[in-house]
Coordinates of C-alpha atoms in Angstrom, one line a residue:
Chain C
X1 CA -34.1 1.1 25.7
X2 CA -30.4 2.7 26.0
X3 CA -27.6 0.5 25.4
X4 CA -25.5 -0.9 28.2
X5 CA -22.7 1.5 29.0
X6 CA -19.4 -0.5 30.0
X7 CA -16.5 1.8 31.9
X8 CA -14.7 -1.3 33.5
X9 CA -11.5 -2.6 31.6
X10 CA -12.3 -6.1 33.2
X11 CA -15.7 -6.6 31.5
X12 CA -15.6 -9.7 29.6
X13 CA -17.0 -7.9 26.6
X14 CA -13.8 -5.6 26.6
X15 CA -11.8 -8.9 27.0
X16 CA -13.3 -10.4 24.1
X17 CA -12.7 -7.6 22.1
X18 CA -9.1 -7.7 22.7
X19 CA -8.5 -11.4 22.0
X20 CA -10.5 -11.0 18.7
X21 CA -7.5 -9.4 17.2
X22 CA -5.6 -12.9 17.4
X23 CA -6.5 -15.1 14.6
X24 CA -7.1 -18.4 17.0
X25 CA -9.7 -16.3 19.0
X26 CA -11.6 -15.5 15.6
X27 CA -11.1 -19.0 14.4
X28 CA -12.6 -20.1 17.7
X29 CA -15.6 -17.9 17.9
X30 CA -16.2 -17.7 14.1
X31 CA -16.1 -13.8 14.3
X32 CA -14.2 -11.0 13.2
X33 CA -13.5 -7.2 13.9
X34 CA -14.8 -4.3 11.7
X35 CA -13.4 -1.2 13.0
X36 CA -14.0 2.5 12.0
X37 CA -16.9 4.6 10.6
X38 CA -16.3 3.8 7.0
X39 CA -15.8 0.1 7.6
X40 CA -19.0 -0.1 9.6
X41 CA -21.0 1.8 7.0
X42 CA -19.8 -0.4 4.1
X43 CA -20.6 -3.4 6.3
X44 CA -24.2 -2.3 6.7
X45 CA -24.6 -1.4 3.0
X46 CA -23.1 -5.0 1.9
X47 CA -25.6 -6.5 4.5
X48 CA -23.0 -7.9 6.6
X49 CA -24.8 -9.1 9.8
X50 CA -23.3 -7.2 12.7
X51 CA -23.9 -8.9 15.9
X52 CA -22.5 -6.1 18.2
X53 CA -21.8 -2.2 17.7
X54 CA -19.5 -0.9 20.3
X55 CA -19.4 3.0 20.4
X56 CA -17.7 5.6 22.1
X57 CA -18.9 9.3 21.6
X58 CA -15.8 10.9 22.7
X59 CA -13.8 9.5 20.3
X60 CA -16.5 10.3 17.4
X61 CA -14.6 12.5 14.6
X62 CA -17.9 13.7 12.7
X63 CA -21.5 14.0 13.1
X64 CA -22.9 11.0 11.3
X65 CA -22.2 8.6 13.9
X66 CA -25.5 8.3 15.7
X67 CA -27.4 7.8 12.3
X68 CA -25.0 5.0 11.8
X69 CA -25.6 3.3 15.0
X70 CA -29.3 3.6 14.8
X71 CA -29.0 2.1 11.2
X72 CA -27.1 -1.0 12.8
X73 CA -29.6 -1.2 15.7
X74 CA -32.4 -1.5 13.2
X75 CA -30.4 -4.2 11.3
X76 CA -30.1 -6.2 14.5
X77 CA -27.0 -5.2 16.1
X78 CA -26.8 -4.9 19.8
X79 CA -25.3 -1.7 21.0
X80 CA -22.8 -1.2 23.8
X81 CA -21.7 2.1 24.5
X82 CA -17.9 2.2 25.9
X83 CA -16.3 4.9 28.0
X84 CA -13.4 6.6 26.2
X85 CA -10.6 4.3 28.4
X86 CA -12.6 1.2 27.7
X87 CA -12.5 1.8 23.8
X88 CA -8.9 2.9 24.0
X89 CA -8.3 -0.7 25.2
X90 CA -10.6 -2.4 22.8
X91 CA -9.5 -0.2 19.6
X92 CA -6.8 -1.7 17.2
X93 CA -6.2 1.3 15.1
X94 CA -3.6 4.0 16.1
X95 CA -6.4 6.8 15.8
X96 CA -9.7 5.2 16.7
X97 CA -12.8 6.8 15.8
X98 CA -15.1 5.2 18.4
X99 CA -16.9 2.6 16.2
X100 CA -16.0 -1.2 16.6
X101 CA -18.3 -4.1 15.3
X102 CA -18.3 -7.6 15.6
X103 CA -19.8 -9.8 13.1
X104 CA -19.8 -13.5 12.2
X105 CA -17.0 -14.8 9.6
X106 CA -18.7 -16.5 6.6
X107 CA -17.7 -19.1 4.0
X108 CA -18.4 -19.1 0.3
X109 CA -17.8 -22.7 -1.5
X110 CA -16.5 -23.1 -5.0
X111 CA -19.6 -24.1 -5.9
X112 CA -21.4 -21.3 -4.7
X113 CA -19.4 -19.1 -7.2
X114 CA -21.4 -17.5 -9.9
X115 CA -19.1 -17.5 -13.0
X116 CA -20.0 -15.1 -15.8
X117 CA -20.5 -16.2 -19.1
X118 CA -16.5 -15.8 -19.9
X119 CA -15.4 -16.9 -16.6
X120 CA -12.6 -14.4 -15.0
X121 CA -11.1 -15.7 -11.6
X122 CA -8.1 -14.5 -9.7
X123 CA -6.5 -17.2 -7.5
X124 CA -3.8 -15.9 -5.2
X125 CA -1.7 -18.6 -3.3
X126 CA -0.4 -18.3 0.3
X127 CA -0.2 -14.3 0.3
X128 CA 1.4 -13.2 3.6
X129 CA 0.7 -9.8 4.1
X130 CA -2.7 -8.6 5.2
X131 CA -1.9 -5.3 3.4
X132 CA -1.2 -7.1 0.1
X133 CA -4.4 -9.2 0.4
X134 CA -6.5 -6.3 1.0
X135 CA -5.1 -4.1 -2.0
X136 CA -5.5 -7.3 -4.2
X137 CA -9.0 -7.5 -3.4
X138 CA -9.5 -3.9 -4.3
X139 CA -7.6 -4.7 -7.5
X140 CA -9.9 -7.6 -8.3
X141 CA -13.1 -5.5 -7.5
X142 CA -12.2 -2.8 -9.8
X143 CA -11.1 -5.5 -12.6
X144 CA -14.5 -7.1 -12.2
X145 CA -13.5 -10.7 -11.5
X146 CA -16.0 -13.2 -10.7
X147 CA -14.2 -14.5 -7.6
X148 CA -10.9 -14.3 -5.8
X149 CA -9.8 -17.7 -4.8
X150 CA -7.3 -17.9 -1.9
X151 CA -5.1 -21.1 -2.0
X152 CA -3.5 -22.3 1.2
X153 CA -4.1 -19.1 2.9
X154 CA -1.4 -18.0 5.2
X155 CA -2.9 -14.6 6.2
X156 CA -6.5 -14.6 8.0
X157 CA -8.5 -13.2 5.4
X158 CA -10.7 -11.9 8.4
X159 CA -7.6 -10.0 9.8
X160 CA -8.1 -6.4 10.8
X161 CA -5.7 -5.4 8.5
X162 CA -7.4 -7.1 5.6
X163 CA -10.8 -5.3 6.6
X164 CA -9.0 -2.2 6.6
X165 CA -6.8 -2.1 3.4
X166 CA -9.5 -3.8 1.5
X167 CA -11.8 -0.7 2.3
X168 CA -14.7 -3.0 2.6
X169 CA -14.2 -4.9 -0.6
X170 CA -13.8 -7.8 1.6
X171 CA -18.0 -7.5 2.3
X172 CA -18.7 -7.5 -1.7
X173 CA -16.3 -9.3 -3.5
X174 CA -16.8 -13.0 -3.7
X175 CA -14.0 -14.8 -1.9
X176 CA -13.2 -18.6 -1.7
X177 CA -10.6 -20.3 0.6
X178 CA -9.7 -23.7 -0.8
X179 CA -6.5 -26.1 -0.9
X180 CA -4.4 -25.9 -4.4
X181 CA -5.6 -29.3 -5.5
X182 CA -9.2 -28.8 -5.0
X183 CA -8.9 -25.3 -6.7
X184 CA -7.2 -26.6 -9.9
X185 CA -9.8 -29.3 -10.4
X186 CA -12.3 -27.1 -10.1
X187 CA -10.8 -24.6 -12.9
X188 CA -10.4 -27.6 -15.0
X189 CA -13.9 -28.9 -14.6
X190 CA -15.0 -25.3 -15.3
X191 CA -12.9 -25.1 -18.4
X192 CA -10.8 -22.1 -17.4
X193 CA -7.2 -21.4 -18.8
X194 CA -4.8 -21.0 -16.2
X195 CA -2.0 -18.4 -16.5
X196 CA 0.6 -18.3 -14.0
X197 CA 3.1 -15.4 -13.4
X198 CA 6.4 -15.9 -12.8
X199 CA 9.8 -14.1 -13.5
X200 CA 11.2 -17.4 -15.0
X201 CA 9.7 -17.1 -18.3
X202 CA 10.4 -15.1 -21.7
X203 CA 6.8 -14.3 -22.3
X204 CA 5.4 -10.7 -21.5
X205 CA 1.8 -10.7 -19.9
X206 CA 0.7 -8.5 -22.8
X207 CA 1.6 -11.0 -25.4
X208 CA -0.5 -14.0 -23.9
X209 CA -3.9 -14.1 -24.6
X210 CA -6.0 -13.6 -21.9
X211 CA -9.4 -13.7 -23.4
X212 CA -12.0 -16.3 -22.9
X213 CA -12.3 -18.5 -19.7
X214 CA -9.7 -17.2 -17.5
X215 CA -7.6 -17.9 -14.2
X216 CA -4.6 -15.7 -13.2
X217 CA -2.5 -17.1 -10.4
X218 CA -0.5 -15.2 -8.2
X219 CA 2.0 -16.6 -5.9
X220 CA 3.3 -15.5 -2.5
X221 CA 5.5 -12.4 -1.5
X222 CA 8.4 -14.2 -0.6
X223 CA 8.4 -17.5 -2.5
X224 CA 6.4 -16.9 -5.7
X225 CA 4.3 -19.4 -7.2
X226 CA 4.5 -23.1 -6.2
X227 CA 5.7 -26.0 -8.5
X228 CA 2.2 -27.2 -8.0
X229 CA 0.9 -24.1 -9.9
X230 CA 3.8 -23.4 -12.1
X231 CA 3.5 -27.1 -13.4
X232 CA -0.5 -27.0 -13.5
X233 CA -0.4 -23.3 -15.7
X234 CA -1.3 -23.7 -19.5
X235 CA 0.5 -20.2 -19.6
X236 CA 3.2 -18.7 -17.6
X237 CA 4.0 -14.8 -18.3
X238 CA 6.1 -12.4 -16.7
X239 CA 6.1 -8.8 -16.1
X240 CA 9.0 -7.1 -17.6
X241 CA 10.5 -4.3 -15.4
X242 CA 13.0 -1.7 -15.6
X243 CA 14.7 -0.2 -12.4
X244 CA 15.5 -2.2 -9.1
X245 CA 14.4 -5.6 -9.0
X246 CA 11.8 -5.6 -6.1
X247 CA 10.2 -2.4 -7.1
X248 CA 6.8 -4.2 -7.9
X249 CA 5.2 -6.1 -5.2
X250 CA 3.0 -8.9 -5.7
X251 CA 0.0 -6.2 -5.1
X252 CA 1.2 -4.3 -7.7
X253 CA 1.9 -7.2 -10.2
X254 CA -1.7 -8.6 -9.5
X255 CA -3.0 -5.1 -10.7
X256 CA -1.0 -4.8 -13.5
X257 CA -2.2 -8.3 -15.1
X258 CA -5.7 -8.2 -14.0
X259 CA -6.0 -4.6 -15.8
X260 CA -4.0 -6.1 -19.0
X261 CA -6.6 -8.8 -19.0
X262 CA -9.8 -6.4 -18.7
X263 CA -8.2 -4.4 -21.7
X264 CA -7.9 -7.6 -23.6
X265 CA -11.3 -9.1 -22.7
X266 CA -13.1 -5.5 -23.5
X267 CA -11.6 -5.2 -27.1
Chain K
X1 CA 39.0 4.9 16.9
X2 CA 35.7 3.6 18.4
X3 CA 32.6 5.5 17.8
X4 CA 31.0 7.7 20.4
X5 CA 28.7 5.9 22.8
X6 CA 25.5 7.6 23.8
X7 CA 23.3 6.6 26.8
X8 CA 21.9 9.7 27.7
X9 CA 18.4 10.6 26.5
X10 CA 19.2 14.3 26.6
X11 CA 22.0 14.1 24.3
X12 CA 21.6 16.9 21.6
X13 CA 21.9 14.3 18.9
X14 CA 19.4 12.2 20.3
X15 CA 17.1 15.4 20.4
X16 CA 17.9 16.3 16.9
X17 CA 17.1 12.9 15.7
X18 CA 13.8 13.1 17.2
X19 CA 13.4 16.4 15.4
X20 CA 14.1 15.4 12.1
X21 CA 10.8 13.6 12.1
X22 CA 9.1 16.9 11.8
X23 CA 9.2 18.4 8.3
X24 CA 10.1 21.9 9.4
X25 CA 13.3 20.7 11.1
X26 CA 14.2 18.7 8.1
X27 CA 13.2 21.9 5.9
X28 CA 15.6 24.1 8.0
X29 CA 18.7 21.5 8.6
X30 CA 18.4 20.3 4.6
X31 CA 18.5 16.9 6.2
X32 CA 16.5 13.6 6.5
X33 CA 16.4 10.1 8.0
X34 CA 16.9 7.0 6.6
X35 CA 16.1 4.1 9.2
X36 CA 16.7 0.4 8.7
X37 CA 19.0 -2.2 7.4
X38 CA 17.4 -2.4 4.0
X39 CA 17.0 1.5 3.2
X40 CA 20.5 2.2 4.6
X41 CA 22.1 -0.6 2.2
X42 CA 20.4 1.1 -0.2
X43 CA 21.3 4.3 0.2
X44 CA 24.8 3.3 0.3
X45 CA 24.3 1.4 -3.2
X46 CA 23.0 4.5 -4.6
X47 CA 25.7 6.7 -3.1
X48 CA 23.8 8.8 -1.0
X49 CA 26.0 10.6 1.4
X50 CA 25.3 9.4 4.5
X51 CA 26.8 11.9 7.1
X52 CA 25.7 10.3 10.5
X53 CA 24.8 6.7 11.0
X54 CA 23.5 5.9 14.7
X55 CA 23.6 2.0 15.6
X56 CA 22.2 0.2 18.7
X57 CA 23.7 -3.8 18.5
X58 CA 20.9 -4.9 20.8
X59 CA 18.3 -3.9 18.4
X60 CA 19.9 -5.7 15.5
X61 CA 17.9 -8.4 13.6
X62 CA 20.8 -10.2 11.7
X63 CA 24.4 -10.9 11.3
X64 CA 25.4 -8.2 8.8
X65 CA 25.0 -5.0 10.3
X66 CA 28.7 -4.6 11.3
X67 CA 29.6 -5.0 7.7
X68 CA 27.3 -2.3 6.4
X69 CA 28.5 0.1 9.3
X70 CA 31.9 -0.3 8.3
X71 CA 30.8 0.4 4.8
X72 CA 29.3 3.6 5.8
X73 CA 32.2 4.5 7.7
X74 CA 34.5 3.9 4.7
X75 CA 32.0 6.3 2.8
X76 CA 32.6 8.8 5.2
X77 CA 29.8 8.5 7.9
X78 CA 30.4 9.7 11.1
X79 CA 29.4 6.6 13.5
X80 CA 27.5 7.0 16.7
X81 CA 26.7 3.9 19.2
X82 CA 23.4 4.2 21.0
X83 CA 22.2 2.3 24.1
X84 CA 18.9 0.3 23.7
X85 CA 17.0 3.1 25.4
X86 CA 18.6 5.8 23.6
X87 CA 17.9 3.9 20.2
X88 CA 14.6 3.3 21.2
X89 CA 13.8 7.2 21.6
X90 CA 15.1 8.1 18.2
X91 CA 13.6 5.2 16.1
X92 CA 10.6 5.9 13.9
X93 CA 9.4 2.5 13.4
X94 CA 7.4 0.4 15.5
X95 CA 10.1 -2.3 14.8
X96 CA 13.5 -0.7 14.9
X97 CA 16.3 -2.9 13.9
X98 CA 19.1 -0.7 15.3
X99 CA 20.3 1.1 12.3
X100 CA 19.4 5.4 11.5
X101 CA 21.3 7.5 9.4
X102 CA 21.0 11.1 8.6
X103 CA 21.7 12.2 5.2
X104 CA 21.6 15.4 3.0
X105 CA 18.4 16.1 1.0
X106 CA 19.2 17.1 -2.7
X107 CA 17.2 19.3 -5.2
X108 CA 17.3 18.1 -9.1
X109 CA 16.3 20.9 -11.2
X110 CA 14.2 20.2 -14.6
X111 CA 17.3 21.4 -16.5
X112 CA 19.1 18.5 -14.9
X113 CA 16.8 15.8 -16.2
X114 CA 18.1 13.4 -18.7
X115 CA 15.2 12.7 -21.1
X116 CA 15.6 9.7 -23.1
X117 CA 15.2 9.6 -27.0
X118 CA 11.2 9.3 -26.6
X119 CA 10.7 11.3 -23.6
X120 CA 8.6 9.6 -21.0
X121 CA 7.9 11.5 -17.7
X122 CA 5.3 11.3 -14.8
X123 CA 4.1 14.3 -13.4
X124 CA 2.0 14.0 -9.8
X125 CA 0.1 16.8 -8.4
X126 CA -0.2 17.6 -4.8
X127 CA -0.1 14.1 -3.5
X128 CA -0.8 13.8 0.0
X129 CA 0.0 10.5 1.5
X130 CA 3.5 9.6 2.0
X131 CA 2.8 5.8 1.3
X132 CA 1.3 7.0 -2.0
X133 CA 4.1 8.7 -3.2
X134 CA 6.4 5.7 -2.1
X135 CA 4.3 3.6 -4.0
X136 CA 4.0 5.8 -7.1
X137 CA 7.8 6.0 -7.1
X138 CA 8.2 2.2 -7.0
X139 CA 5.6 2.2 -10.1
X140 CA 7.6 4.7 -12.0
X141 CA 10.9 3.1 -11.4
X142 CA 9.6 -0.3 -12.8
X143 CA 8.0 1.5 -15.7
X144 CA 11.4 3.0 -16.6
X145 CA 10.3 7.1 -16.5
X146 CA 12.6 9.1 -17.2
X147 CA 11.7 11.4 -14.4
X148 CA 9.2 11.9 -11.6
X149 CA 7.8 15.4 -11.1
X150 CA 6.3 16.3 -7.9
X151 CA 4.0 19.4 -8.7
X152 CA 2.8 21.9 -5.8
X153 CA 4.2 19.1 -3.3
X154 CA 2.0 18.6 -0.2
X155 CA 3.7 15.8 1.2
X156 CA 7.4 16.4 2.0
X157 CA 9.2 13.8 -0.4
X158 CA 11.5 13.1 2.2
X159 CA 9.1 11.9 5.0
X160 CA 10.6 9.0 6.5
X161 CA 7.3 7.2 5.4
X162 CA 8.3 7.8 1.5
X163 CA 11.6 6.5 2.0
X164 CA 10.2 3.4 3.7
X165 CA 7.4 2.9 1.3
X166 CA 9.6 3.5 -1.9
X167 CA 12.0 0.7 -0.8
X168 CA 14.5 3.0 -1.4
X169 CA 13.6 4.1 -5.0
X170 CA 13.6 7.5 -3.5
X171 CA 17.4 7.4 -3.7
X172 CA 17.7 6.2 -7.4
X173 CA 14.7 7.6 -9.5
X174 CA 15.3 11.2 -10.7
X175 CA 12.6 13.3 -8.9
X176 CA 12.2 16.8 -9.5
X177 CA 9.9 19.4 -7.3
X178 CA 8.6 22.5 -9.0
X179 CA 5.4 24.5 -9.4
X180 CA 2.6 23.5 -12.1
X181 CA 3.3 26.5 -14.3
X182 CA 7.1 26.0 -14.7
X183 CA 6.6 22.3 -15.0
X184 CA 4.1 23.0 -17.9
X185 CA 6.4 25.3 -19.6
X186 CA 9.2 22.6 -19.4
X187 CA 7.0 19.9 -20.9
X188 CA 5.9 22.5 -23.7
X189 CA 9.4 23.3 -24.4
X190 CA 10.6 19.6 -24.8
X191 CA 7.4 18.6 -27.0
X192 CA 5.7 16.3 -24.6
X193 CA 2.2 15.3 -25.0
X194 CA 0.4 16.1 -21.7
X195 CA -2.2 12.9 -20.8
X196 CA -4.2 13.8 -18.0
X197 CA -6.3 11.1 -15.8
X198 CA -9.6 12.0 -14.7
X199 CA -12.8 10.6 -14.3
X200 CA -14.7 12.9 -16.2
X201 CA -14.0 11.8 -20.0
X202 CA -15.6 8.9 -22.1
X203 CA -12.0 8.0 -23.3
X204 CA -10.4 4.9 -21.6
X205 CA -6.9 5.0 -21.0
X206 CA -6.3 2.2 -23.4
X207 CA -7.9 3.9 -26.4
X208 CA -5.4 7.0 -26.1
X209 CA -2.0 6.9 -27.9
X210 CA 0.4 6.8 -25.1
X211 CA 3.3 6.5 -27.7
X212 CA 5.8 9.4 -28.5
X213 CA 7.1 12.0 -26.0
X214 CA 4.8 11.8 -23.3
X215 CA 3.8 13.1 -19.8
X216 CA 1.0 11.6 -17.8
X217 CA -0.4 13.6 -15.1
X218 CA -2.1 12.3 -12.0
X219 CA -4.0 14.3 -9.4
X220 CA -4.3 14.3 -5.7
X221 CA -6.2 11.6 -3.6
X222 CA -8.8 14.1 -2.4
X223 CA -9.3 16.3 -5.4
X224 CA -8.2 14.7 -8.4
X225 CA -6.3 16.9 -11.2
X226 CA -6.6 21.0 -10.9
X227 CA -8.2 22.6 -13.4
X228 CA -4.9 23.9 -14.6
X229 CA -3.6 20.6 -15.5
X230 CA -7.1 19.5 -16.9
X231 CA -6.9 22.6 -19.0
X232 CA -3.5 22.2 -19.9
X233 CA -3.8 18.2 -20.9
X234 CA -3.7 17.3 -24.8
X235 CA -5.6 14.1 -24.0
X236 CA -7.9 13.3 -20.9
X237 CA -8.3 9.6 -19.9
X238 CA -10.1 7.5 -17.6
X239 CA -9.5 3.9 -16.2
X240 CA -12.9 2.2 -16.4
X241 CA -13.7 0.1 -13.4
X242 CA -16.0 -2.3 -12.3
X243 CA -16.9 -2.6 -8.2
X244 CA -17.2 -0.1 -5.8
X245 CA -16.3 3.8 -6.9
X246 CA -12.8 3.9 -4.4
X247 CA -11.4 0.6 -5.1
X248 CA -8.4 2.0 -7.2
X249 CA -6.5 4.9 -5.4
X250 CA -4.3 7.3 -7.2
X251 CA -1.3 4.9 -6.6
X252 CA -3.1 2.1 -8.2
X253 CA -4.4 4.2 -11.1
X254 CA -0.7 5.7 -11.7
X255 CA 0.5 1.8 -12.1
X256 CA -2.2 0.9 -14.4
X257 CA -1.8 3.8 -16.8
X258 CA 2.1 3.8 -16.5
X259 CA 2.1 -0.1 -17.7
X260 CA -0.2 0.7 -20.4
X261 CA 1.9 3.2 -21.8
X262 CA 4.9 0.8 -21.4
X263 CA 2.8 -1.7 -23.2
X264 CA 2.3 0.8 -26.4
X265 CA 5.7 2.1 -26.2
X266 CA 7.4 -1.4 -26.3
X267 CA 5.0 -2.5 -29.3

């Protein structure tokens, strides 16, 4: 059976795809968008259950798209072919490549996190920019943390820019959304030491002991860590830096701290 | 004297501003664009000689723009007021804030680099993405290197996206453009050890000695380091990582390696 072909810009499916760019529509529907060849491929690799796959051959950049579409179909996705104009209306990116999927959001609970023998968790508080959250997820993946816990989320973790900037890590790294008080209680119960990063301490991140059961806590771009987390921390560390004050953003600071922990823990 | 006001979209100055988005026009004119309040302010702080400042009050986001414009005038900039439409045509950004400057490019030679008592240099080869180069400049600034040497540049370092993503570090960090052979000869003459990063070595970056006179060399996004630099290196190191293979991009790998060097050198 050939997939349904949509050419009308008034088609309700087109309208829904455009709406899903907005957080409220995503939250209400419990769905999110996965745009682009690389991202759809990664989602399928990670067994994300794609409900609908929209494609538009006139936008394809390569030759492997039909195989990927067939793979999605076999995994249970409904297929819809869009005209060039219809796809242009739905595409979120500046340079669309003719593939756009819709998948259900998921929710992982703290009690579902599989902690390693020596637990290693990243906690981020109220990150604002989707691009930073995506980069942080990549860093956490590369560092091999057990989970990323997003406290008091400001950015929707299913924002299309998180999907994109995480290069698909969103589909694989265990990520939990929770409020700070619940997270702290969980960390205490599991016996993790809480290390908070802040400019307001003389202790360099390289001087602190980052071995053993560990949670590294990073604050938001604009406000840094809240008093709650600064007060709850067992250790506060800073990253000494030369140059202009804002050269390191929160994503860069997270990467540096995570890899210092990896260094110490593998030594 | 009030600044000239430009409303016609056909004005030659408008046309030149649009042209300066293109590398060839920048190279020919020896000029580049600095767009945005923060960037213009940083340029003035760093004594960049702004030749022309274009402003459009209807786009202003804050209240400090007139003071900044006056500061630019006193530093020698010619002022031009643009109508809202004229500014929209020139603006490079999605969300213009009514300020766009034109400044002369500069060129620093290897012989002008002021090496520290224990030299510390970052060499990058053929970086392709302006955003990565900007982030690398920020990392180098935060790590306090003596210079960033860009070998066989693919990206124009005066690309508007480098200006933006470097958050103005472009205006302050010593940066040299040169071909690889010249750079290697210079490093040898100055007695710097060459440490190359590559996935194809068993040596972790944390196991290598990164103290003493040091050049860290990073390859391009797509191809990594060339055989030239791999062959020229005294030490090759890798960054061990968990997770998916491409979680760390070249900008992230540079940041991790630079800060491990800083850690060792300050110990």
